[in-house]
Every structure is written in structure tokens, then in C-alpha cells.
Amino acid sequence: MKDRYQVKVEQIKQVTPQIKAFTLSSETAVDPFGAGAHLTLHLPMGDRQYSLINNPLEMTNDYQIAVKKVSANGGSHYLHEHLEVGDSVLVSGPDNYFPVHLEAQHVIFFAAGIGITPFLSMMPYLSTLGKTFELHYAVKNVESCPFYEELLKYTEQVFFYSGSREEKKKQVREALENRKIGTHVYVCGPETFMEMVVDTTRELRFPSRVVHEERFRPAAKIRNPKPFRVTVNGGDELLVKENESLLERLLDEGYPVSYACRMGICGSCEVTVCGGEVIHSDTFLTEKEKENKMLSCVSRGVGEIAINVVETNSM
Amino acid sequence: MKKALKTYRHVLIISDHVHRERAKCKQRELQNRDRFVQLKVISQLGDGTVEALLSEQPIGSALILCGEGALETERVAVSLGYARNDIYIETQQQMRAFCSQCHHITSLVTHERFVCENCRNQLEPSEHYSSYHRAHLAYPVFIESDD
Amino acid sequence: MSSKVEFPFPFTSDHYEYTNNSSPLIPARTVTVSSNYVEEVRLKRKLLEENHERCYRSLPISLESQWETLLLVFRELATYEPEHFSFKRRGNTYVFTNHLLQEEETFVYRDHSSIDFEPLDLVGRHVQEDLIVMGDRHDGLFLEAGQLCFPSNWSLTFVLGMEFKTIHTPVPAIAEFIEKVERFITRIRPNTAWERKNWSITISHKLDTPLETYSDWGKLRYHVTKENAGELVNLRVEVQRLFRLPVTNDILFSIHTYLLPLNELVANDDWLKKFYTNVKTLPQELADYKGISLYKPELLGFLEKALKRRKIER
Ligand code: HEM
Ligand code: FES
Ligand SMILES: [Zn+2]
């Protein structure tokens, strides 16, 4: 996964009055991606993530994203009003928290509104693989819904829901009833919609591992890190300055903490927390483990904490 | 971790003729008001006739296989989308040992050293177990004088 | 380049234990072309010819990842070693040229009829690495395909279809550790590579030490003496890389095996000292697992002699 790099806007297409699709490309080869992947755009107002909508198996050195204009001063507004063909955009990725599982025999997609975007790459991908799928799509108005033309390609497999909440709920349930082994479910849309679909799969006893929502996201980097005090093994008192990590301080003091990634991913630099409040910034520890452990390369104490560092720190 | 069979709402048992009584017994044991337990008896597991039946099962169901050839049926089931943890195999067969020298699988009564039926190497079964082969790896036993 | 210059010496401290010693590799590479390229690729192909079943296994579900691996590795070779490899695309047809071997591979992407071997089996014939595809399934991480010519005492056929954690059952005291490693692997992001080194000892300069032929090469362990160790004993290092295939979301695991005869190792004071202390302090169960216990006294005797000769304090 590449860190920040520039891509060029090659094409902009007005999909609906509210939605524009952007084609981004690069002179050098861009990395391949999988269905369900997204790209992070680094915009003046901050980082924004958008699903890639092209077929990963037919990608020709370009990334396509679809952006719905939601507010007057956010990232989507910027992309809609200020970005033009030929402009450069700083991006990173692609990354994927919503991968398609190849072992599925049949896939049911549930989308609402602009939540359709990850499925725009999944549907052609599964078609290329010769796998069956269906899309259940909740929209305000069928004919003016995002990517209506696009979806007409799959008339047999697409079901539109545009009724009340109660009606939608009933339709979702009907769509999920009497499903066969090997079925996988993917959901994307507003929180309430995702909840409704996921709850229904629970009621109908779908194993949770075949129901896919956007999974874990990277932990946020701690902004404005502050200094904090650490008591180690009930003795030494150290001060971790704002511009250093706990791991660096411990290593400087000669504690034998092992480490590898320094990114909160590998879990090597774990220490035991015996007191105080910790801001966790890793993507490794489970919620349970966070109760008394921290990864010293990225996570920080608040004010004063106490930790234990064992003599040998194999995981 | 396997779930208790009692937690499934739908269970399919497939058995060969030899294990029919055992399968029936299992069916009676599991069957109750909230649980549907279907029993299918066929002449030989792994003969390829069960694919349609397997793929027709409702999502979230468990599969119990009784008889020889359960392994082939299990692999078909996995390729149809069953989670490995939802498949249970019931056989009277003893431990199976996978010869690390020639890949032949020998059925064993005890965990003791044995001679591979195929390559005649002396082998020692280990704790290393493959749920794909449903067998334990057997390492060669070194005879020190042998050079 | 001499083999010693490129040897990935694995020890960083003076004792050894199992840790997640993986670190990110930038740029993300899956293979390395070393000075033994031609010789080792020829050996791989010979082994594949003679024992295809032992050296190549796959499940049907791995095919998409196999194609992805083929494209990835050919692309990587042409990008990073342009003087030795080139890779061209015309429509959906690709041509890979291996200038070191004077060979050309032409194929249509994802068209099985366009190649003679399965994709992983084909691409593996152009690299020194063993290549393993781990499928990231909803119920775990499974070994779904592998081209394995140079294993350190394990059997590809046995582990085919097995889940990541249970593959590691024979490794002493690893249960808790390997659980965390699995979690680490599930967090690996697409298009990123991680690298770690694993080490062992091989008696004789032999890369192909599969479990299947243990009775042939294993008995050499009884022949080590203080006098012959310099020649007979090799430090074996596997440079292992994990790469998240972006399209299928599966993991490609590559293993590049290097051997260094002790006579060459002891010529480097720092290596000699580190290797000696690591072997000396190696816990009994790890020494047993790595097969070192049988000749550990002889090996230490040889190293102590070398230390003395080079006037290095222990
Ligand atoms: C994902 C791909 C991987 C595969 C297919 C794999 C496979 C294996 C196999 C087959 C063995 C030999 C077991 C035996 O003796 O039968 C082994 C050993 C081992 N593996 Fe892995 N492994 C993988 C990744 C890892 C990673 C990422 C780590 C640690 C971060 C790891 C740590 C170990 C250790 C410590 C041993 C013992 C090695 C020794 O002491 O010589 N493995 N692995
Ligand atoms: S060093 Fe990898 S998590 Fe801290
Ligand atoms: Zn045998």
C-alpha cells in the first residue's frame, strides 16, 4: 500500500444531480486493488475515503470513485465544485476493509443510497468470476437513484426498495429468508440501515462470519501527543516527551522491549498496564487485552501511568 | 471452536448403510420441537451423489457424516460453502496416521510405533493433526546403526 | 556477488527466542534474485520434474490468487531487475522474458488453456523462492496452494488445506504466540510486504530437505564432529515474506532459503560470536525441535576452537 502520491483527474462524469464520478490516473503504474477497496484522498479539509467503483480485473491504470455532495463545506463539496480535469490530487492506498470472500457460493448485497459504491466494483468482479449475486437497493426514487443506468445491466439481479421503513424491513426479511448454505451477505449504507439488515440476519441465524459490514478501520493517529509520566516495574520513573514514544523511552533506558513494526500492527512491543489511563492507537489488541496491555510504539498514557516490562518480552 | 450440536436449528446427517443404526440413534438424540434433523442414508459416502442435497441445506445448518469416505464428502461440503466448524464426522475408525515418507494413511489401534503398510518405514505417530486429511502425521523412527 | 556478502545473517542479539520479528519491507517485494539464481532455479525445476506431487500442491479455490501471484511476481521481476527480466502486455496477452535463462512465457491472463502448468507452478519456476498461498477464508487462514522445493523438514502434502495455527503444532511452546501472529497477518494491508528471518541448521549443503526424504538426509546429523563441522554444517536462513494480494485478499508467503557453511561464517568475528552465544543459550526444546541436540557438543566445540583461534573472548 503506497503512502501519499499524486494522481491526475482524467475524467469527471455527472452521475445524478448530486453525484459525480471521477477517474483518477497516473503516469506510473498504479497498484491493483480488490473489489470493495477504497482510496484515501488528502484534501485541504482533511482525509476522505471513497470506494473504488471499477472492476478490479479490468482496471487499466486508473481509479474511479463516486462522490455524493453532502454538505456545503466538506470534502464532497470541494470535489464537486473545485476539482477539474487535469488537476492533481494527493492520495494514499488503495486499502480494503470490505473484501469479497471467494468461497461464497452466492452473494446478497444490501445497499442504501450512496452505500452502493463498494458494490459497483463487486458486481462486475463476481460476474467476471462467474459467481451469482443479487443486489437489494434502498433508494428514495428508483429512476433517479445513483447509477441507475449502470444497474440496468443486472435487471434480473437488482431489487429496488423505495417504501417506508416498515416496508423496507419486511422486504429485507423476505430477501433473507430460506437462504442456502454458502450464502454471504454484504451491507453498506447509513448506520440504521446496516443495523436493520444485520439484526435480521441474526434473527434468521446466519453465522456472523458470512455477514460482512465494513470491518475494522485503522486506529486514528494521536493528534497533539502530550508528555506523560511512567512508573516501570514499580520502580523507575520516566518522562515520555511529546515528540517520542514510550517504546523509544524504554529502549533508551535499557529495557529489553522487543519491537518490529513501530506502527501498532505487529504486537511485539506490548507492555502490561497496571495503572492509569491509556489512549490506544494500535490496530492489534483486542478490547479485552486493552484492559491491561498497551503497545508502546504508538499508544500513550494520560498524565501518569504505571507499567510492567517483563525481562524477556517474547509474545 | 466447535459449537454444541444442540445450538443448530437444522442438522443434516448423511450415513452409509453400515452406520445407519448409529446415525438413526444420533437423529433421535438430536431431534426435538425446535430442531429439524434430516437423515439421508446412501450406499457409500463420497460417491458424489450428495452434492445437490448438500447445497440445498439452509444457511447456518450443521452436517454430520457417518461412515467411510466422510472425508471426501466433507471436502465437497467445504467447497459448497460450509464452514469447517459446522461439519462433524462420526466413525468407528481408529486413529489415522499419515506417513510422512510416502503419504499413505494407515488406520491404527494405538498411538504406538508402527510400520507403514505401503513403504515399510518404521513410523511414530505425533500430535500434529490435519483436519483436512483427518489424520496425524507420523514421523520416521531413526535406527542409529543404519548407515 | 559472493554468497557471503548477500547472506542474511539472522541474529541481532546474543540469545534466541520466538518473537514476531516481522518488519515492513519498502518497497514491497516478494522475491530476490541472488547470485545463485541459475543454479537454484535449475535445481527447483529438476525437483519439480522428479517429484511433482511432493513439490507442488493446490486446491481449486486458489486459482484466482495463483493468477494474481503470477502477474505480481513477473511484474516485480521486470520492475526491479530490468536487466534480467522483461514483461510486456498486448491486450490481454502477456509476454514475460527471462534473459538469465533465455526463456519466454506467453499467456492470456486468467486463461488456463494458455499455460502448461498451474499459474503458481509456472511463476515459481522463475524464482528461487518457495511460494505458498494462504487463503483468507471466513472461517480462518488456510494453506491452499504451494510450490515447495526447499522445505526445512516439513511436508507440503500434509499441510495442504490446513489452518495457519495448526500448521505450527510441532513448534515447541508456540500456541499463544502463533495466535497473535495470525492476528497480525489478518491486519496486513493490501500491496504491503513484511519480512522476517527464520534460522535452522542443515548438515551438508543441501537446500531440498523435505520431511519425505528425512531418512536420507537426517542421518547425516550423526556424522558431525568437531573436525568436520566447518565443512559439513551450514547455517540455514529462510527469508520469509508475507504479502497481501490486493485482488483476492489472500496472503502470498514466500521463502528464500540461504545456506552458509560454518567455515565461511567463522571468518566474520561478529557472526561467529553471535552464532556461538545463540547456539549455546538455545533452550533445550528449541534445540531438539531444530534437530541440533544430536550434535550440539561437537558444534560448540568447533565454534570454541574458532573463537580461540581468532582470539575472541566468549
Ligand atoms: C503465513 C504463512 C506461514 C506458513 C505457511 C508457515 C508454515 C510453517 C511451517 C510448515 C513450519 C514448520 C512446522 C513443522 O515443523 O512441521 C513453521 C515453523 C515456524 N513458523 Fe511458520 N509459517 C508461516 C508464517 C509464520 C509467521 C508469520 C511466523 C512468525 C511471525 C511464523 C513462525 C514460525 C516459527 C517460530 C516456526 C518454528 C521455526 C524453527 O524454530 O525453525 N510462521 N511455519
Ligand atoms: S512494534 Fe509492532 S506493534 Fe509496536
Ligand atoms: Zn509410508
Short mmCIF file of N, CA, C and O in Angstrom, two decimals, chain C residues 112-213:
data_model
loop_
_atom_site.label_atom_id
_atom_site.label_comp_id
_atom_site.label_asym_id
_atom_site.label_seq_id
_atom_site.Cartn_x
_atom_site.Cartn_y
_atom_site.Cartn_z
N HIS C 112 -6.68 -20.57 -18.42
CA HIS C 112 -5.86 -21.72 -18.03
C HIS C 112 -5.32 -22.49 -19.22
O HIS C 112 -4.31 -23.15 -19.13
N SER C 113 -6.03 -22.39 -20.34
CA SER C 113 -5.57 -23.16 -21.50
C SER C 113 -4.33 -22.52 -22.12
O SER C 113 -3.69 -23.12 -22.97
N SER C 114 -3.97 -21.31 -21.68
CA SER C 114 -2.83 -20.66 -22.31
C SER C 114 -1.50 -21.03 -21.64
O SER C 114 -0.44 -20.60 -22.09
N ILE C 115 -1.54 -21.80 -20.57
CA ILE C 115 -0.28 -22.19 -19.91
C ILE C 115 -0.25 -23.70 -19.64
O ILE C 115 -1.29 -24.34 -19.52
N ASP C 116 0.96 -24.22 -19.52
CA ASP C 116 1.13 -25.66 -19.36
C ASP C 116 1.04 -26.12 -17.91
O ASP C 116 0.79 -27.29 -17.64
N PHE C 117 1.33 -25.22 -16.98
CA PHE C 117 1.25 -25.57 -15.56
C PHE C 117 0.22 -24.67 -14.92
O PHE C 117 -0.22 -23.69 -15.52
N GLU C 118 -0.12 -24.96 -13.67
CA GLU C 118 -0.95 -24.01 -12.95
C GLU C 118 -0.13 -22.72 -12.76
O GLU C 118 1.10 -22.76 -12.73
N PRO C 119 -0.80 -21.58 -12.64
CA PRO C 119 -0.06 -20.30 -12.60
C PRO C 119 1.04 -20.24 -11.53
O PRO C 119 2.15 -19.76 -11.81
N LEU C 120 0.77 -20.73 -10.34
CA LEU C 120 1.77 -20.67 -9.27
C LEU C 120 2.96 -21.58 -9.60
O LEU C 120 4.11 -21.26 -9.33
N ASP C 121 2.66 -22.72 -10.20
CA ASP C 121 3.69 -23.67 -10.58
C ASP C 121 4.56 -23.10 -11.70
O ASP C 121 5.75 -23.37 -11.79
N LEU C 122 3.95 -22.26 -12.54
CA LEU C 122 4.70 -21.62 -13.63
C LEU C 122 5.61 -20.51 -13.09
O LEU C 122 6.82 -20.51 -13.33
N VAL C 123 5.03 -19.59 -12.34
CA VAL C 123 5.82 -18.45 -11.90
C VAL C 123 6.93 -18.89 -10.94
O VAL C 123 8.04 -18.36 -10.95
N GLY C 124 6.66 -19.94 -10.17
CA GLY C 124 7.65 -20.47 -9.23
C GLY C 124 8.87 -21.02 -9.93
O GLY C 124 9.93 -21.15 -9.32
N ARG C 125 8.75 -21.35 -11.21
CA ARG C 125 9.90 -21.87 -11.96
C ARG C 125 10.83 -20.76 -12.43
O ARG C 125 11.82 -21.02 -13.11
N HIS C 126 10.50 -19.51 -12.11
CA HIS C 126 11.36 -18.39 -12.48
C HIS C 126 11.94 -17.67 -11.27
O HIS C 126 12.54 -16.62 -11.40
N VAL C 127 11.70 -18.21 -10.07
CA VAL C 127 12.25 -17.57 -8.87
C VAL C 127 12.89 -18.63 -7.98
O VAL C 127 12.58 -19.81 -8.08
N GLN C 128 13.78 -18.18 -7.10
CA GLN C 128 14.43 -19.12 -6.18
C GLN C 128 13.54 -19.45 -4.99
O GLN C 128 13.75 -20.45 -4.31
N GLU C 129 12.54 -18.61 -4.75
CA GLU C 129 11.69 -18.77 -3.58
C GLU C 129 10.74 -19.95 -3.70
O GLU C 129 10.28 -20.29 -4.78
N ASP C 130 10.41 -20.52 -2.55
CA ASP C 130 9.23 -21.36 -2.44
C ASP C 130 8.05 -20.42 -2.26
O ASP C 130 8.17 -19.38 -1.59
N LEU C 131 6.91 -20.76 -2.85
CA LEU C 131 5.76 -19.85 -2.82
C LEU C 131 4.54 -20.57 -2.24
O LEU C 131 4.18 -21.65 -2.70
N ILE C 132 3.93 -19.95 -1.25
CA ILE C 132 2.76 -20.54 -0.60
C ILE C 132 1.61 -19.54 -0.66
O ILE C 132 1.80 -18.35 -0.38
N VAL C 133 0.43 -20.01 -1.02
CA VAL C 133 -0.76 -19.14 -1.00
C VAL C 133 -1.63 -19.53 0.20
O VAL C 133 -2.04 -20.68 0.34
N MET C 134 -1.85 -18.56 1.08
CA MET C 134 -2.72 -18.76 2.23
C MET C 134 -4.06 -18.08 1.96
O MET C 134 -4.12 -16.86 1.81
N GLY C 135 -5.12 -18.85 1.89
CA GLY C 135 -6.44 -18.29 1.59
C GLY C 135 -7.07 -17.69 2.84
O GLY C 135 -7.17 -18.35 3.87
N ASP C 136 -7.49 -16.45 2.74
CA ASP C 136 -8.13 -15.77 3.88
C ASP C 136 -9.63 -16.02 3.79
O ASP C 136 -10.37 -15.27 3.16
N ARG C 137 -10.08 -17.10 4.43
CA ARG C 137 -11.49 -17.51 4.34
C ARG C 137 -12.28 -16.99 5.53
O ARG C 137 -11.69 -16.62 6.55
N HIS C 138 -13.60 -17.08 5.43
CA HIS C 138 -14.41 -16.56 6.54
C HIS C 138 -14.21 -17.39 7.80
O HIS C 138 -14.46 -16.92 8.89
N ASP C 139 -13.72 -18.62 7.65
CA ASP C 139 -13.50 -19.43 8.85
C ASP C 139 -12.03 -19.66 9.15
O ASP C 139 -11.68 -20.59 9.87
N GLY C 140 -11.15 -18.81 8.65
CA GLY C 140 -9.74 -18.91 9.01
C GLY C 140 -8.80 -18.72 7.83
O GLY C 140 -9.23 -18.45 6.71
N LEU C 141 -7.50 -18.90 8.14
CA LEU C 141 -6.45 -18.72 7.14
C LEU C 141 -5.92 -20.11 6.77
O LEU C 141 -5.38 -20.80 7.62
N PHE C 142 -6.08 -20.51 5.51
CA PHE C 142 -5.78 -21.89 5.13
C PHE C 142 -4.71 -21.97 4.05
O PHE C 142 -4.68 -21.13 3.13
N LEU C 143 -3.88 -22.99 4.14
CA LEU C 143 -2.88 -23.20 3.10
C LEU C 143 -3.57 -23.84 1.89
O LEU C 143 -4.03 -24.97 1.96
N GLU C 144 -3.66 -23.09 0.80
CA GLU C 144 -4.46 -23.55 -0.34
C GLU C 144 -3.65 -23.88 -1.58
O GLU C 144 -4.16 -24.54 -2.48
N ALA C 145 -2.40 -23.42 -1.63
CA ALA C 145 -1.54 -23.82 -2.75
C ALA C 145 -0.10 -23.60 -2.35
O ALA C 145 0.21 -22.73 -1.53
N GLY C 146 0.79 -24.39 -2.93
CA GLY C 146 2.19 -24.19 -2.62
C GLY C 146 3.09 -24.85 -3.66
O GLY C 146 2.77 -25.91 -4.19
N GLN C 147 4.18 -24.13 -3.96
CA GLN C 147 5.26 -24.78 -4.70
C GLN C 147 6.43 -24.77 -3.73
O GLN C 147 6.94 -23.71 -3.38
N LEU C 148 6.79 -25.94 -3.26
CA LEU C 148 7.74 -26.04 -2.16
C LEU C 148 8.83 -27.04 -2.50
O LEU C 148 8.61 -28.24 -2.44
N CYS C 149 9.99 -26.54 -2.85
CA CYS C 149 11.10 -27.43 -3.20
C CYS C 149 12.14 -27.52 -2.08
O CYS C 149 12.82 -28.52 -1.96
N PHE C 150 12.27 -26.45 -1.28
CA PHE C 150 13.34 -26.39 -0.30
C PHE C 150 12.85 -26.28 1.13
O PHE C 150 13.25 -25.38 1.88
N PRO C 151 11.94 -27.17 1.54
CA PRO C 151 11.43 -27.03 2.92
C PRO C 151 12.45 -27.51 3.94
O PRO C 151 13.31 -28.33 3.64
N SER C 152 12.31 -26.95 5.14
CA SER C 152 13.16 -27.38 6.23
C SER C 152 12.39 -28.41 7.04
O SER C 152 11.76 -28.09 8.04
N ASN C 153 12.40 -29.63 6.54
CA ASN C 153 11.83 -30.76 7.27
C ASN C 153 10.32 -30.70 7.48
O ASN C 153 9.83 -31.04 8.54
N TRP C 154 9.56 -30.25 6.48
CA TRP C 154 8.11 -30.37 6.57
C TRP C 154 7.53 -30.84 5.25
O TRP C 154 8.20 -30.87 4.23
N SER C 155 6.28 -31.26 5.29
CA SER C 155 5.65 -31.88 4.14
C SER C 155 4.50 -31.02 3.63
O SER C 155 3.53 -30.76 4.34
N LEU C 156 4.62 -30.58 2.39
CA LEU C 156 3.57 -29.76 1.79
C LEU C 156 2.26 -30.54 1.69
O LEU C 156 1.19 -30.01 1.97
N THR C 157 2.35 -31.79 1.30
CA THR C 157 1.14 -32.59 1.15
C THR C 157 0.39 -32.69 2.47
O THR C 157 -0.83 -32.59 2.50
N PHE C 158 1.12 -32.85 3.55
CA PHE C 158 0.44 -32.97 4.83
C PHE C 158 -0.26 -31.68 5.21
O PHE C 158 -1.38 -31.70 5.71
N VAL C 159 0.38 -30.54 4.99
CA VAL C 159 -0.22 -29.28 5.47
C VAL C 159 -1.21 -28.65 4.49
O VAL C 159 -1.89 -27.69 4.85
N LEU C 160 -1.32 -29.22 3.28
CA LEU C 160 -2.30 -28.67 2.33
C LEU C 160 -3.69 -28.66 2.96
O LEU C 160 -4.13 -29.65 3.55
N GLY C 161 -4.38 -27.54 2.84
CA GLY C 161 -5.75 -27.46 3.36
C GLY C 161 -5.82 -27.21 4.85
O GLY C 161 -6.91 -27.10 5.41
N MET C 162 -4.64 -27.12 5.49
CA MET C 162 -4.66 -26.91 6.94
C MET C 162 -4.71 -25.44 7.29
O MET C 162 -4.32 -24.57 6.52
N GLU C 163 -5.14 -25.19 8.51
CA GLU C 163 -5.32 -23.84 9.00
C GLU C 163 -3.98 -23.36 9.60
O GLU C 163 -3.22 -24.17 10.12
N PHE C 164 -3.72 -22.06 9.48
CA PHE C 164 -2.43 -21.48 9.85
C PHE C 164 -1.93 -21.95 11.22
O PHE C 164 -0.79 -22.39 11.37
N LYS C 165 -2.79 -21.86 12.23
CA LYS C 165 -2.33 -22.19 13.59
C LYS C 165 -1.93 -23.66 13.70
O LYS C 165 -0.90 -23.98 14.27
N THR C 166 -2.75 -24.54 13.15
CA THR C 166 -2.47 -25.97 13.34
C THR C 166 -1.25 -26.41 12.53
O THR C 166 -0.63 -27.41 12.88
N ILE C 167 -0.92 -25.68 11.48
CA ILE C 167 0.31 -25.99 10.74
C ILE C 167 1.50 -25.91 11.70
O ILE C 167 2.48 -26.63 11.56
N HIS C 168 1.39 -25.04 12.68
CA HIS C 168 2.51 -24.80 13.60
C HIS C 168 2.52 -25.69 14.84
O HIS C 168 3.36 -25.48 15.72
N THR C 169 1.65 -26.68 14.91
CA THR C 169 1.61 -27.56 16.09
C THR C 169 2.96 -28.12 16.51
O THR C 169 3.26 -28.17 17.71
N PRO C 170 3.82 -28.57 15.57
CA PRO C 170 5.07 -29.19 16.03
C PRO C 170 6.04 -28.22 16.70
O PRO C 170 6.97 -28.65 17.36
N VAL C 171 5.86 -26.92 16.51
CA VAL C 171 6.82 -25.97 17.07
C VAL C 171 6.61 -25.87 18.58
O VAL C 171 5.50 -25.66 19.03
N PRO C 172 7.69 -26.04 19.36
CA PRO C 172 7.52 -26.08 20.82
C PRO C 172 6.98 -24.77 21.40
O PRO C 172 7.39 -23.69 20.98
N ALA C 173 6.07 -24.89 22.34
CA ALA C 173 5.54 -23.75 23.13
C ALA C 173 5.12 -22.58 22.27
O ALA C 173 5.45 -21.44 22.54
N ILE C 174 4.37 -22.87 21.21
CA ILE C 174 4.09 -21.79 20.26
C ILE C 174 2.62 -21.36 20.27
O ILE C 174 2.27 -20.34 19.68
N ALA C 175 1.75 -22.08 20.96
CA ALA C 175 0.31 -21.88 20.82
C ALA C 175 -0.13 -20.42 20.98
O ALA C 175 -0.78 -19.87 20.10
N GLU C 176 0.28 -19.80 22.08
CA GLU C 176 -0.18 -18.44 22.34
C GLU C 176 0.43 -17.45 21.35
O GLU C 176 -0.23 -16.57 20.83
N PHE C 177 1.71 -17.68 21.10
CA PHE C 177 2.45 -16.85 20.17
C PHE C 177 1.82 -16.86 18.78
O PHE C 177 1.59 -15.82 18.16
N ILE C 178 1.49 -18.05 18.30
CA ILE C 178 1.04 -18.16 16.92
C ILE C 178 -0.36 -17.58 16.74
O ILE C 178 -0.72 -17.10 15.68
N GLU C 179 -1.11 -17.56 17.81
CA GLU C 179 -2.42 -16.91 17.80
C GLU C 179 -2.27 -15.42 17.48
O GLU C 179 -3.00 -14.84 16.68
N LYS C 180 -1.27 -14.82 18.11
CA LYS C 180 -1.02 -13.40 17.87
C LYS C 180 -0.48 -13.17 16.47
O LYS C 180 -0.79 -12.17 15.82
N VAL C 181 0.36 -14.10 16.02
CA VAL C 181 0.89 -13.96 14.67
C VAL C 181 -0.25 -13.99 13.66
O VAL C 181 -0.29 -13.21 12.71
N GLU C 182 -1.22 -14.85 13.91
CA GLU C 182 -2.35 -14.94 12.99
C GLU C 182 -3.11 -13.62 12.96
O GLU C 182 -3.50 -13.13 11.90
N ARG C 183 -3.29 -13.04 14.13
CA ARG C 183 -3.98 -11.76 14.20
C ARG C 183 -3.20 -10.71 13.43
O ARG C 183 -3.75 -9.90 12.69
N PHE C 184 -1.88 -10.75 13.61
CA PHE C 184 -1.01 -9.84 12.87
C PHE C 184 -1.21 -10.00 11.36
O PHE C 184 -1.34 -9.02 10.62
N ILE C 185 -1.27 -11.26 10.90
CA ILE C 185 -1.41 -11.49 9.46
C ILE C 185 -2.74 -10.93 8.95
O ILE C 185 -2.80 -10.33 7.88
N THR C 186 -3.82 -11.11 9.74
CA THR C 186 -5.10 -10.60 9.26
C THR C 186 -5.08 -9.07 9.14
O THR C 186 -5.89 -8.51 8.42
N ARG C 187 -4.15 -8.41 9.84
CA ARG C 187 -4.07 -6.95 9.77
C ARG C 187 -3.18 -6.46 8.62
O ARG C 187 -3.05 -5.26 8.42
N ILE C 188 -2.53 -7.35 7.91
CA ILE C 188 -1.63 -6.89 6.84
C ILE C 188 -2.44 -6.27 5.71
O ILE C 188 -3.40 -6.85 5.24
N ARG C 189 -2.04 -5.06 5.32
CA ARG C 189 -2.80 -4.31 4.32
C ARG C 189 -2.44 -4.74 2.90
O ARG C 189 -1.31 -5.22 2.67
N PRO C 190 -3.36 -4.55 1.96
CA PRO C 190 -3.08 -4.93 0.57
C PRO C 190 -1.85 -4.23 0.02
O PRO C 190 -1.57 -3.08 0.38
N ASN C 191 -1.14 -4.94 -0.84
CA ASN C 191 0.06 -4.42 -1.51
C ASN C 191 1.20 -4.11 -0.54
O ASN C 191 2.13 -3.41 -0.91
N THR C 192 1.13 -4.59 0.70
CA THR C 192 2.27 -4.38 1.59
C THR C 192 2.93 -5.71 1.89
O THR C 192 2.29 -6.76 1.90
N ALA C 193 4.24 -5.62 2.13
CA ALA C 193 5.03 -6.83 2.39
C ALA C 193 5.72 -6.71 3.74
O ALA C 193 6.14 -5.63 4.14
N TRP C 194 5.81 -7.83 4.43
CA TRP C 194 6.53 -7.91 5.70
C TRP C 194 7.57 -9.00 5.55
O TRP C 194 7.35 -9.99 4.86
N GLU C 195 8.69 -8.79 6.26
CA GLU C 195 9.77 -9.77 6.12
C GLU C 195 10.24 -10.22 7.49
O GLU C 195 10.29 -9.43 8.43
N ARG C 196 10.54 -11.51 7.58
CA ARG C 196 11.16 -12.00 8.81
C ARG C 196 12.18 -13.05 8.43
O ARG C 196 12.16 -13.58 7.32
N LYS C 197 13.07 -13.36 9.38
CA LYS C 197 14.05 -14.40 9.12
C LYS C 197 13.83 -15.54 10.10
O LYS C 197 13.56 -15.31 11.27
N ASN C 198 13.95 -16.75 9.57
CA ASN C 198 13.92 -17.91 10.45
C ASN C 198 15.23 -18.66 10.21
O ASN C 198 15.77 -18.62 9.11
N TRP C 199 15.76 -19.29 11.23
CA TRP C 199 17.04 -19.97 11.01
C TRP C 199 16.97 -21.40 11.50
O TRP C 199 16.15 -21.77 12.35
N SER C 200 17.85 -22.20 10.95
CA SER C 200 18.00 -23.57 11.38
C SER C 200 19.38 -24.03 10.95
O SER C 200 20.19 -23.22 10.47
N ILE C 201 19.65 -25.31 11.08
CA ILE C 201 20.95 -25.82 10.67
C ILE C 201 20.75 -27.01 9.76
O ILE C 201 19.90 -27.86 10.03
N THR C 202 21.48 -27.03 8.66
CA THR C 202 21.40 -28.18 7.77
C THR C 202 22.77 -28.83 7.69
O THR C 202 23.79 -28.13 7.60
N ILE C 203 22.77 -30.14 7.79
CA ILE C 203 24.03 -30.86 7.65
C ILE C 203 24.20 -31.19 6.17
O ILE C 203 23.35 -31.86 5.59
N SER C 204 25.26 -30.71 5.58
CA SER C 204 25.59 -30.74 4.15
C SER C 204 24.91 -29.57 3.46
O SER C 204 23.94 -29.00 3.95
N HIS C 205 25.46 -29.23 2.30
CA HIS C 205 25.00 -28.03 1.59
C HIS C 205 23.79 -28.39 0.75
O HIS C 205 23.82 -28.38 -0.48
N LYS C 206 22.68 -28.71 1.41
CA LYS C 206 21.53 -29.25 0.69
C LYS C 206 20.31 -28.38 0.94
O LYS C 206 19.88 -28.18 2.07
N LEU C 207 19.74 -27.84 -0.14
CA LEU C 207 18.57 -26.98 0.01
C LEU C 207 17.28 -27.80 0.16
O LEU C 207 16.36 -27.41 0.88
N ASP C 208 17.23 -28.93 -0.52
CA ASP C 208 15.98 -29.71 -0.51
C ASP C 208 16.00 -30.73 0.61
O ASP C 208 16.48 -31.84 0.46
N THR C 209 15.45 -30.30 1.76
CA THR C 209 15.38 -31.21 2.90
C THR C 209 13.93 -31.40 3.33
O THR C 209 13.54 -31.03 4.43
N PRO C 210 13.10 -31.99 2.43
CA PRO C 210 11.70 -32.22 2.81
C PRO C 210 11.60 -33.36 3.82
O PRO C 210 12.49 -34.21 3.89
N LEU C 211 10.52 -33.34 4.57
CA LEU C 211 10.28 -34.42 5.52
C LEU C 211 10.24 -35.78 4.81
O LEU C 211 10.66 -36.79 5.36
N GLU C 212 9.78 -35.77 3.57
CA GLU C 212 9.61 -37.03 2.83
C GLU C 212 10.93 -37.77 2.63
O GLU C 212 10.92 -38.99 2.43
N THR C 213 12.05 -37.05 2.62
CA THR C 213 13.33 -37.75 2.41
C THR C 213 14.20 -37.68 3.65
O THR C 213 15.42 -37.84 3.58
#
